[in-house]
Amino acid sequence: MSGISDTERMITLKTVEGTLFDVKSSIAKDLKTVQAFIDDSDDDVTSPIPLPNVFTRELSRILDYLNNHHRFRSGIEKADEEMARYDAEFAKSMSHEELKALILAANYLNVKDLLEFLNQTVADVIQNKSVEFVRNFFGIENDYTPEEEEKLRNENEWAFNGVEQD
Amino acid sequence: MHHSHPKVAAPPPPDASGGAVDISDGKRGKKRGNYNCGRCGQPKKGHVCNVKTPISAAVTAVATAISTDSSHYAVSASSSASALRKAAPSRLRRALSFDDFDDGGAAISSGGIDASEIEDRTVGDSFADADDDLDLKMDLDLDLDSCGLPASLRWEVLRRLPPVGLLAAAQVSKGWRETAKRLWKAAEELRLRVPANVHVGFVASMLQKCPGIVRLSLRMESDFDSTMLACIAFSCSNLEYMEVSMSDGATNRINGGELGRFVADKRSLKCLKMEGCSNLGGFVLCSASLSTLWLSDLHSLSKMVFNCPQLREISLEFSRQENDSTDLTTMIEGLGRNCSRLQNIHIAALRLSHAAVLALTAAQLRGLRMLSLVLGSEITDASVAAIASSYPNLELLDLSGSGISDSGIGIICNVFPETLSRLLLALCPNVTSSGIQFATAQLPLLELMDCGMTICDPDSLNPTTDEDNCKPQETSSTNMQLTNQKLIIKHSHLKKLSLWGCSGLDALYLNCPQLNDLNLNSCRNLHPERLLLQCPTLENVHASGCKDMLIGAIQSQVCNAFTAMENQSPSKRLPDGSKRVRVPYLLEDECPEPDKKRRKIERRLCNVLVN
């Protein structure tokens, strides 16, 4: 066990493209997958941890989010409003493609708070949208036959009032 | 979890804490799902519930608040809402809100549907809360669909959708339909708004999707009849909590026999709340499990029998019609006989009388802690004496609308000082300011006091008075006792004080270090220069219907000396028409220079609500 306190240690993460990110270990704690890896190797992590599923763009966003949230939480009172504003901006700044990629990255890295937020954001986005929209958003193939689709649509006729056009 | 991990480490087993995605999130409890296991009430995080235990009195743990829409306190009626730590049916209005202090004001799952939620949805606006075990989640993680989205994420997203969204989601792909189906199956709580002209088949089909429903809340905009009740009875075999609220225009057609059968058949039903019960006619309710029962809009019941030995909380609100023929005394006798475990009683009925109170006091309900008998003008000081002698440990006493006088208050202060924390005496015409002052001086544990419409002249009351109709006070015909009254209240625990409608109040001096909420609606004659508020923790002052000068005086009192500090929030009109004037208010008296850091740390806003 090294004598250095946790908050001072830096962990290095390596993305798919080979970019290196230095992360404070207090932040790395929120990346549960990474933390588990650190725990497993007995705290002795000197070389960069490779993250074969995570791209630079996503990791940088995730770290941004975490850094900001840490700042909000440890700081002054009344940061809730700022935090909410930041979250809203954060969600808006991404295209749907980026949002989806970010969710997958956050899921892999197991970043609880961010995942919660992203899941909610996505749910809000797809609520009240048409089925086609949802398929496009996620890139899902329609595996229903036309008859099945028709049948389902009829059953749920009443649910489709008030659906926004894409 | 089935993700590939960095090559250097061995993949952790699926149920390692690092790998499992847990779905519970204790932090955000607000209306977004039940994060406690429905069966044993423990937080669900990392918890697999094998125990089939009844949900503990979760109703009492739910903090609820009656809406504080102060513009609806009709004199004759609705003030029967009381602070039984419950939410009255949404149509009841009271000028004072009764938050449960124990919960720190956090209103999780407010009783009744929040109308603002149901904006553009045509049907089924609510959300199914999907609770499930970790085991179920494990299966999902192994299943990636065509876009690479793991099923666990799909689950997370879908479970945040309202039922309508969930139904639509089922059409996206077969995998989604599967997930949706599982969500339905796992759903334990369903809140539904049933719009007008919707066939009961819709509700039936939705209920059939979620047979595991334990809690059901329906906001009916179409009639509620026996067919619907039968659907519920049929589909929801594990129902423990049912709440039916009725919108204006929707009728509750259930009769007493149907209700009795329903209650008897549902062996796990613990809590039943129903509005609009005007067609019951008479009933016999037998249930070994029922512990909470709220019925409102009752009218002329030929017989009311409660064979519910586990009943802890009962709330019976009778409609305001004068010709109610219900025999309250017999009903109360029956309650006393069969429901000896009652702790909270709330009865709102115009025909409450001294005889009914005597029936209650004869009943020896040893656990009685909260008693609310409102609207009964025939309740007198003698009734208070009877209550005090039989139930000396009350924590809440609500005798609003009764005929008790200052002597009655004297009795209360004699018997209850060690337990009473909430005293409500709104609309008691025989109570004067000396009685109120006496009460605040003698009841050290008092946290909530409602004296609405007490210090006022009944002659000048117009039952249809509302905020827009500020009648000037006619002093000629008033009883001297009821005008130019002065109140001096110094109390170390008082948190909420309501003096709404006290038009006889002329001067008010408050020194209450813990006071959060002060209601001065329609205190038309409160003199702006005879107002002194020394209540540093004040958060809300309700002042609609007051003269502008008074409002100004209030604002200047709750705003600290730092008037030089820029007022960052000018008044603004909110979409619902109310106006909020936010005034920054600093906590300490001896505050040093307002440097920026200081300002950010301690800043309490006190809202003066002028509606």
PDB file of C-alpha atoms in Angstrom, chain A residues 55 57-58 62 95-107:
ATOM      1  CA  PHE A  55     -13.555   6.126 -27.561  1.00  0.00           C
ATOM      2  CA  ARG A  57     -14.845  11.525 -27.477  1.00  0.00           C
ATOM      3  CA  GLU A  58     -16.942   9.581 -25.000  1.00  0.00           C
ATOM      4  CA  ILE A  62     -17.708  11.414 -19.213  1.00  0.00           C
ATOM      5  CA  SER A  95     -26.696  14.565 -31.170  1.00  0.00           C
ATOM      6  CA  HIS A  96     -28.720  11.423 -30.832  1.00  0.00           C
ATOM      7  CA  GLU A  97     -25.869   9.379 -32.205  1.00  0.00           C
ATOM      8  CA  GLU A  98     -23.507  10.832 -29.657  1.00  0.00           C
ATOM      9  CA  LEU A  99     -26.014  10.319 -26.891  1.00  0.00           C
ATOM     10  CA  LYS A 100     -26.315   6.697 -27.732  1.00  0.00           C
ATOM     11  CA  ALA A 101     -22.569   6.233 -27.927  1.00  0.00           C
ATOM     12  CA  LEU A 102     -22.209   7.926 -24.593  1.00  0.00           C
ATOM     13  CA  ILE A 103     -24.717   5.670 -22.950  1.00  0.00           C
ATOM     14  CA  LEU A 104     -22.881   2.626 -24.148  1.00  0.00           C
ATOM     15  CA  ALA A 105     -19.604   3.985 -22.864  1.00  0.00           C
ATOM     16  CA  ALA A 106     -21.086   4.974 -19.538  1.00  0.00           C
ATOM     17  CA  ASN A 107     -22.644   1.566 -19.267  1.00  0.00           C
TER      18      ASN A 107
END
